[in-house]
Tab-separated table of C-alpha atoms and ligand atoms in Angstrom:
chain	number	residue	atom	x	y	z
L	1	MET	CA	98.639	88.481	67.619
L	2	GLY	CA	96.755	89.098	70.589
L	3	LYS	CA	98.395	91.695	72.886
L	4	THR	CA	99.585	90.153	76.035
L	5	VAL	CA	100.925	91.868	79.207
L	6	GLY	CA	102.844	90.332	82.410
L	7	VAL	CA	102.618	91.871	85.707
L	8	LEU	CA	104.666	91.327	88.799
L	9	THR	CA	105.851	92.281	92.100
L	10	SER	CA	109.509	92.096	93.352
L	11	GLY	CA	111.816	93.692	96.194
L	12	GLY	CA	110.362	94.724	99.744
L	13	ASP	CA	106.636	94.694	99.342
L	14	ALA	CA	105.055	97.509	100.216
L	15	PRO	CA	101.403	98.762	100.921
L	16	GLY	CA	100.025	99.195	97.547
L	17	MET	CA	101.184	96.640	95.761
L	18	ASN	CA	97.848	94.645	95.237
L	19	ALA	CA	96.103	98.119	94.343
L	20	ALA	CA	98.174	99.000	91.128
L	21	ILE	CA	98.705	94.920	90.653
L	22	ARG	CA	94.703	94.855	90.469
L	23	ALA	CA	94.788	97.777	88.211
L	24	VAL	CA	97.330	97.233	86.126
L	25	THR	CA	94.850	94.240	85.575
L	26	ARG	CA	91.384	95.684	84.316
L	27	SER	CA	92.913	98.171	82.763
L	28	ALA	CA	95.062	96.402	80.201
L	29	LEU	CA	91.526	93.548	80.485
L	30	ALA	CA	89.366	96.531	79.067
L	31	ARG	CA	91.991	97.107	76.531
L	32	GLY	CA	91.683	94.137	75.136
L	33	TYR	CA	94.943	92.028	76.119
L	34	GLU	CA	95.443	88.818	78.257
L	35	VAL	CA	97.036	89.539	81.109
L	36	TYR	CA	98.650	86.953	83.474
L	37	GLY	CA	100.160	87.420	87.431
L	38	ILE	CA	103.837	86.405	87.727
L	39	LYS	CA	104.562	84.973	91.006
L	40	ASN	CA	107.675	85.628	92.798
L	41	GLY	CA	108.927	88.658	90.941
L	42	PHE	CA	111.559	88.005	88.510
L	43	LYS	CA	112.411	84.479	89.874
L	44	GLY	CA	108.681	83.573	88.790
L	45	LEU	CA	109.477	85.341	85.672
L	46	VAL	CA	112.285	82.700	85.414
L	47	ASN	CA	110.848	79.943	86.203
L	48	GLY	CA	107.282	80.928	83.798
L	49	ASP	CA	105.249	81.318	87.271
L	50	PHE	CA	101.963	82.472	85.813
L	51	ILE	CA	99.286	82.403	86.431
L	52	LYS	CA	96.081	83.698	83.465
L	53	PHE	CA	94.434	86.707	84.956
L	54	GLU	CA	90.595	87.275	84.962
L	55	ARG	CA	89.213	90.161	86.052
L	56	ASN	CA	87.775	88.517	88.899
L	57	SER	CA	91.597	87.139	89.364
L	58	VAL	CA	92.053	90.819	91.581
L	59	SER	CA	88.940	91.027	92.325
L	60	GLY	CA	88.859	91.610	96.923
L	61	ILE	CA	92.710	92.904	97.451
L	62	LEU	CA	92.695	96.410	97.323
L	63	ASN	CA	92.392	97.204	100.196
L	64	ARG	CA	95.321	94.332	101.564
L	65	GLY	CA	98.387	94.544	102.665
L	66	GLY	CA	101.398	93.142	100.848
L	67	THR	CA	101.588	92.006	97.982
L	68	PHE	CA	99.032	88.303	96.742
L	69	LEU	CA	101.668	87.725	94.350
L	70	GLY	CA	104.839	87.347	96.859
L	71	SER	CA	107.637	89.330	96.195
L	72	ALA	CA	111.437	88.071	96.204
L	73	ARG	CA	115.341	89.713	95.589
L	74	MET	CA	116.858	87.901	92.856
L	75	PRO	CA	120.542	89.962	92.015
L	76	GLU	CA	121.080	86.988	89.864
L	77	PHE	CA	118.930	88.107	87.014
L	78	ILE	CA	122.400	90.778	86.226
L	79	LYS	CA	123.764	87.406	84.224
L	80	GLU	CA	121.862	87.232	80.697
L	81	GLU	CA	121.223	84.270	80.647
L	82	ILE	CA	119.175	84.249	83.160
L	83	GLN	CA	117.647	86.833	81.305
L	84	ASN	CA	116.952	84.525	78.197
L	85	ILE	CA	115.449	81.630	80.065
L	86	ALA	CA	112.840	84.634	81.242
L	87	ILE	CA	112.293	85.896	77.997
L	88	ALA	CA	112.179	82.484	75.751
L	89	GLN	CA	109.550	81.861	78.789
L	90	MET	CA	107.721	84.884	78.555
L	91	LYS	CA	107.625	83.495	74.786
L	92	SER	CA	105.724	80.420	75.838
L	93	VAL	CA	102.796	82.310	76.082
L	94	ASN	CA	103.285	85.173	73.847
L	95	MET	CA	103.895	87.869	76.356
L	96	ASP	CA	105.542	90.925	74.591
L	97	ALA	CA	105.194	93.431	77.443
L	98	LEU	CA	105.313	93.324	81.006
L	99	VAL	CA	104.443	95.892	84.369
L	100	VAL	CA	107.069	95.777	86.630
L	101	ILE	CA	106.347	97.294	90.395
L	102	GLY	CA	108.822	98.000	92.914
L	103	GLY	CA	111.764	100.521	93.115
L	104	ASP	CA	114.916	101.011	91.178
L	105	GLY	CA	116.295	97.131	91.943
L	106	THR	CA	113.189	96.328	90.011
L	107	TYR	CA	113.257	99.139	87.870
L	108	ARG	CA	116.561	97.582	86.053
L	109	GLY	CA	115.581	93.637	85.978
L	110	GLY	CA	112.626	95.809	83.598
L	111	TYR	CA	114.848	98.024	81.657
L	112	ASP	CA	117.516	94.592	80.890
L	113	LEU	CA	114.743	93.096	79.770
L	114	ALA	CA	113.726	96.335	77.722
L	115	LYS	CA	116.588	96.241	76.041
L	116	LYS	CA	116.295	92.874	74.686
L	117	GLY	CA	112.573	93.482	72.703
L	118	ILE	CA	110.230	93.917	76.089
L	119	LYS	CA	107.810	96.431	76.707
L	120	VAL	CA	108.885	97.210	79.942
L	121	ILE	CA	106.614	99.798	81.923
L	122	GLY	CA	108.602	100.404	86.131
L	123	ILE	CA	105.881	101.399	88.468
L	124	PRO	CA	107.420	103.199	91.722
L	125	ALA	CA	106.879	100.667	95.078
L	126	THR	CA	108.784	100.921	98.156
L	127	ILE	CA	108.317	102.486	101.430
L	128	ASP	CA	111.530	104.399	101.020
L	129	ASN	CA	110.350	106.714	99.332
L	130	ASP	CA	113.635	106.847	97.201
L	131	VAL	CA	112.830	106.538	93.690
L	132	VAL	CA	113.720	108.692	91.102
L	133	GLY	CA	111.075	109.816	88.673
L	134	THR	CA	107.711	110.299	91.478
L	135	GLU	CA	107.133	112.277	94.639
L	136	TYR	CA	105.458	109.702	95.938
L	137	SER	CA	106.048	105.997	96.137
L	138	ILE	CA	102.946	103.559	96.880
L	139	GLY	CA	103.227	102.522	100.066
L	140	PHE	CA	104.664	105.363	101.304
L	141	TYR	CA	101.473	106.799	103.049
L	142	THR	CA	100.615	104.350	104.066
L	143	ALA	CA	104.207	103.451	105.869
L	144	TRP	CA	104.821	107.227	107.104
L	145	ASN	CA	100.688	106.896	108.356
L	146	THR	CA	102.677	103.166	110.837
L	147	ILE	CA	105.014	105.874	111.849
L	148	VAL	CA	103.654	108.374	112.754
L	149	GLU	CA	100.938	106.129	115.200
L	150	ALA	CA	103.442	103.860	116.519
L	151	ILE	CA	105.528	106.911	118.118
L	152	ASP	CA	102.480	109.072	118.924
L	153	LYS	CA	102.145	106.168	121.109
L	154	LEU	CA	105.418	105.993	122.228
L	155	ARG	CA	104.837	109.817	122.471
L	156	ASP	CA	102.511	109.112	125.777
L	157	THR	CA	104.337	106.788	127.365
L	158	SER	CA	107.764	108.800	127.235
L	159	ALA	CA	105.882	112.054	128.420
L	160	SER	CA	104.748	110.450	131.531
L	161	HIS	CA	108.045	109.125	133.090
L	162	HIS	CA	110.427	112.084	131.134
L	163	ARG	CA	111.649	109.945	128.654
L	164	CYS	CA	113.662	110.046	125.379
L	165	SER	CA	112.536	107.558	123.070
L	166	VAL	CA	114.954	106.694	120.491
L	167	VAL	CA	113.354	105.719	116.970
L	168	GLU	CA	114.392	103.599	114.172
L	169	VAL	CA	112.644	103.787	110.705
L	170	MET	CA	113.318	101.660	107.228
L	171	GLY	CA	114.702	104.092	104.468
L	172	ASN	CA	117.297	102.105	103.700
L	173	LYS	CA	119.638	105.164	101.830
L	174	CYS	CA	116.390	107.419	101.449
L	175	GLY	CA	115.908	109.760	105.259
L	176	ASP	CA	111.580	110.815	104.256
L	177	LEU	CA	110.539	108.361	106.349
L	178	ALA	CA	112.018	109.752	109.307
L	179	LEU	CA	112.101	113.127	107.962
L	180	TYR	CA	107.840	113.120	107.087
L	181	SER	CA	107.785	111.751	110.659
L	182	GLY	CA	109.072	113.426	112.690
L	183	VAL	CA	107.669	116.432	110.892
L	184	CYS	CA	104.254	114.848	112.787
L	185	VAL	CA	104.902	113.785	115.117
L	186	GLY	CA	107.041	117.427	116.338
L	187	ALA	CA	110.770	114.536	117.189
L	188	GLU	CA	113.180	117.356	118.667
L	189	VAL	CA	116.044	114.932	116.238
L	190	ILE	CA	115.506	113.584	113.031
L	191	ILE	CA	119.546	111.631	111.328
L	192	VAL	CA	118.934	110.938	108.015
L	193	PRO	CA	121.410	109.511	105.390
L	194	GLU	CA	120.869	112.713	103.490
L	195	ASP	CA	123.024	114.531	106.694
L	196	GLU	CA	126.046	113.118	108.262
L	197	TYR	CA	126.042	112.208	111.663
L	198	LYS	CA	127.693	113.697	114.101
L	199	GLU	CA	127.140	112.406	118.149
L	200	GLU	CA	127.932	115.307	119.835
L	201	GLU	CA	125.358	117.505	118.177
L	202	VAL	CA	122.411	115.406	119.117
L	203	LEU	CA	124.112	115.046	122.702
L	204	ALA	CA	124.432	118.724	122.692
L	205	LYS	CA	121.035	119.114	121.432
L	206	MET	CA	119.691	117.075	123.481
L	207	CYS	CA	121.275	118.620	127.129
L	208	HIS	CA	119.709	121.829	125.468
L	209	LEU	CA	116.840	120.460	125.403
L	210	ASP	CA	117.234	119.272	129.320
L	211	GLN	CA	118.590	121.771	130.731
L	212	VAL	CA	117.788	124.729	128.577
L	213	LYS	CA	113.903	124.264	127.769
L	214	LYS	CA	113.337	122.745	129.841
L	215	GLY	CA	111.621	120.052	128.123
L	216	ARG	CA	109.525	117.278	129.420
L	217	HIS	CA	110.080	114.301	126.940
L	218	ALA	CA	111.553	113.879	123.387
L	219	ILE	CA	111.528	112.399	120.373
L	220	VAL	CA	114.186	111.263	117.566
L	221	VAL	CA	113.491	109.694	114.950
L	222	ALA	CA	116.764	107.657	112.856
L	223	THR	CA	116.428	106.141	109.960
L	224	GLU	CA	117.784	102.527	110.052
L	225	LYS	CA	121.688	102.273	109.188
L	226	LEU	CA	122.869	105.259	110.219
L	227	VAL	CA	123.555	104.877	114.214
L	228	ASP	CA	123.179	102.269	117.130
L	229	VAL	CA	119.704	103.504	119.156
L	230	ASN	CA	120.437	100.825	121.913
L	231	ASP	CA	123.461	102.874	121.965
L	232	LEU	CA	122.691	106.342	121.620
L	233	ALA	CA	119.666	105.645	124.161
L	234	GLN	CA	122.242	105.127	127.117
L	235	LYS	CA	123.953	107.904	125.739
L	236	ILE	CA	121.435	110.285	125.935
L	237	SER	CA	120.660	108.863	129.907
L	238	ASN	CA	124.178	109.337	129.969
L	239	VAL	CA	124.422	113.404	129.730
L	240	THR	CA	121.098	114.432	130.581
L	241	THR	CA	118.508	113.796	133.172
L	242	TYR	CA	115.859	111.647	130.592
L	243	SER	CA	116.370	107.851	130.458
L	244	GLY	CA	116.291	106.657	127.255
L	245	ARG	CA	114.704	104.222	125.028
L	246	ALA	CA	115.765	102.288	122.135
L	247	THR	CA	112.597	101.410	119.942
L	248	ILE	CA	113.453	99.912	116.539
L	249	LEU	CA	110.134	99.380	114.457
L	250	GLY	CA	111.130	97.415	112.180
L	251	HIS	CA	108.905	95.191	108.843
L	252	ILE	CA	105.916	96.262	111.182
L	253	GLN	CA	106.445	99.217	108.947
L	254	ARG	CA	106.120	97.340	105.843
L	255	GLY	CA	102.313	95.624	106.337
L	256	GLY	CA	98.894	96.736	106.583
L	257	SER	CA	96.513	97.814	104.683
L	258	PRO	CA	96.954	100.531	102.167
L	259	VAL	CA	95.608	104.224	103.056
L	260	PRO	CA	93.179	105.356	100.656
L	261	ASN	CA	96.518	107.541	99.373
L	262	ASP	CA	98.519	104.693	98.431
L	263	ARG	CA	95.116	102.397	96.628
L	264	LEU	CA	94.321	106.157	94.710
L	265	LEU	CA	97.942	106.525	93.697
L	266	ALA	CA	98.202	103.231	92.835
L	267	THR	CA	94.953	102.966	91.267
L	268	LEU	CA	95.371	106.053	88.671
L	269	LEU	CA	99.507	104.575	87.775
L	270	GLY	CA	98.766	101.076	87.776
L	271	ASP	CA	95.994	102.844	84.788
L	272	LYS	CA	98.598	104.933	83.318
L	273	ALA	CA	101.783	102.484	82.684
L	274	VAL	CA	98.576	99.619	80.603
L	275	GLU	CA	98.007	103.132	78.947
L	276	LEU	CA	101.910	104.075	78.000
L	277	LEU	CA	102.472	100.216	77.009
L	278	ASP	CA	99.563	100.845	74.841
L	279	ASN	CA	100.707	103.588	72.679
L	280	GLY	CA	103.656	101.655	72.260
L	281	ILE	CA	105.695	103.525	74.894
L	282	SER	CA	108.597	101.138	76.694
L	283	GLY	CA	111.642	101.776	78.652
L	284	HIS	CA	109.497	104.487	81.070
L	285	CYS	CA	108.287	104.352	84.574
L	286	VAL	CA	105.625	106.926	85.991
L	287	GLY	CA	104.957	108.146	88.635
L	288	ILE	CA	103.592	111.251	90.077
L	289	LEU	CA	105.043	114.761	90.561
L	290	ASN	CA	102.797	117.915	91.688
L	291	ASP	CA	99.774	115.808	91.645
L	292	GLU	CA	100.211	115.051	87.545
L	293	ILE	CA	100.681	111.296	86.642
L	294	ILE	CA	104.271	111.462	84.733
L	295	SER	CA	106.320	109.024	83.315
L	296	THR	CA	110.195	108.643	82.773
L	297	ASP	CA	113.379	107.401	81.285
L	298	ILE	CA	113.537	104.462	83.156
L	299	ILE	CA	117.457	105.184	82.833
L	300	GLU	CA	116.760	108.730	84.863
L	301	ALA	CA	115.169	106.454	87.568
L	302	ILE	CA	117.968	103.620	88.111
L	303	ASP	CA	120.870	104.026	90.632
L	304	LYS	CA	119.791	108.154	91.883
L	305	GLY	CA	119.798	109.130	94.499
L	306	LYS	CA	116.821	110.921	95.392
L	307	GLU	CA	117.518	114.767	96.341
L	308	LYS	CA	116.682	116.240	99.742
L	309	ARG	CA	113.479	117.651	101.035
L	310	THR	CA	115.166	120.696	101.492
L	311	ASP	CA	112.117	123.029	102.705
L	312	LEU	CA	110.542	120.820	104.589
L	313	TYR	CA	114.176	119.648	106.403
L	314	LYS	CA	114.922	123.652	107.347
L	315	LEU	CA	111.230	123.916	108.326
L	316	PHE	CA	111.488	120.750	110.572
L	317	THR	CA	114.583	122.429	112.749
L	318	ARG	CA	113.370	125.632	112.655
L	319	LEU	CA	110.368	124.057	114.448
L	320	ALA	CA	112.238	121.372	116.051
H	401	F6P	O1	112.435	99.214	100.358
H	401	F6P	C1	112.399	98.223	101.591
H	401	F6P	C2	112.843	97.856	102.918
H	401	F6P	O2	111.988	97.359	103.580
H	401	F6P	C3	114.060	98.600	103.006
H	401	F6P	O3	113.736	99.483	104.500
H	401	F6P	C4	114.712	97.762	104.591
H	401	F6P	O4	116.237	98.358	104.780
H	401	F6P	C5	115.149	96.922	103.526
H	401	F6P	O5	113.838	96.475	102.709
H	401	F6P	C6	114.912	95.082	104.114
H	401	F6P	O6	115.238	94.116	103.848
H	401	F6P	P1	113.684	93.095	104.272
H	401	F6P	O7	112.523	92.967	104.447
H	401	F6P	O8	114.748	91.918	102.548
H	401	F6P	O9	114.984	92.540	105.231
């Protein structure tokens, strides 16, 4: 029997997912596999929504944001009867291997299938950078770049008007987008989920910056879901001479053409995923650590919080 692999993207989309689909497809075709693209994540797997891929099926997508296969969140995939339907759909086209591209929710779905005998490899792709088993996930570099560009613009106008910009960024339960962006825009304050949020400390710092350091303007970068940025901006207006303004960057952070780092990472990880499958490895996820492509048991990456970049955080605090 020939070798047949499916590839899907699941969870929140991330720039570079297309580059990963392309790398998986081309690498698998080069190794003699039949390849199917699966539409809309695990939903498409359950519905048998498959597209037979040839080399040119993935032409012209390397530089495109989003995922041309579509993505979805499917919490019901936790149910065994749903997983069994997906496996039956896979069997109907002799698909016995799967590459899942996404975050830890995607890994969980893949892991459940691996336990049932499907060969599965996970590729980390989420702007949140919250996946264990890799230093960087596909999409993070592009979102980070988008945030830095946006905050640079906010700084121009905020500096002209003696204002404080309070900017909400994505990240879910991971502060990396706020931390890395905060360092690169010279933010005065960052608010991240890895630390307890203390409003009085933030306001005291803003007063100090205003009255003692005589700062012309200020930037606060906050990870989503921790603080009401409109409320915080108002409070900063109340206790300092800055006029506070809130900006929620929202889904703009998920879009855009992937930056070269994401394209390269996606290409390296996509190829490695197929290499692992070809060597009979399953239930693993690929990643990058100290510039080396690595693989880890998927279970080690599921439902675990990533460690905080304490070094970067300390540097930020020293310079702010
Ligand atoms: O996981 C990526 C992410 O963009 C998070 O940063 C954010 O909390 C969430 O997805 C938003 O999800 P949705 O697009 O479903 O609103």
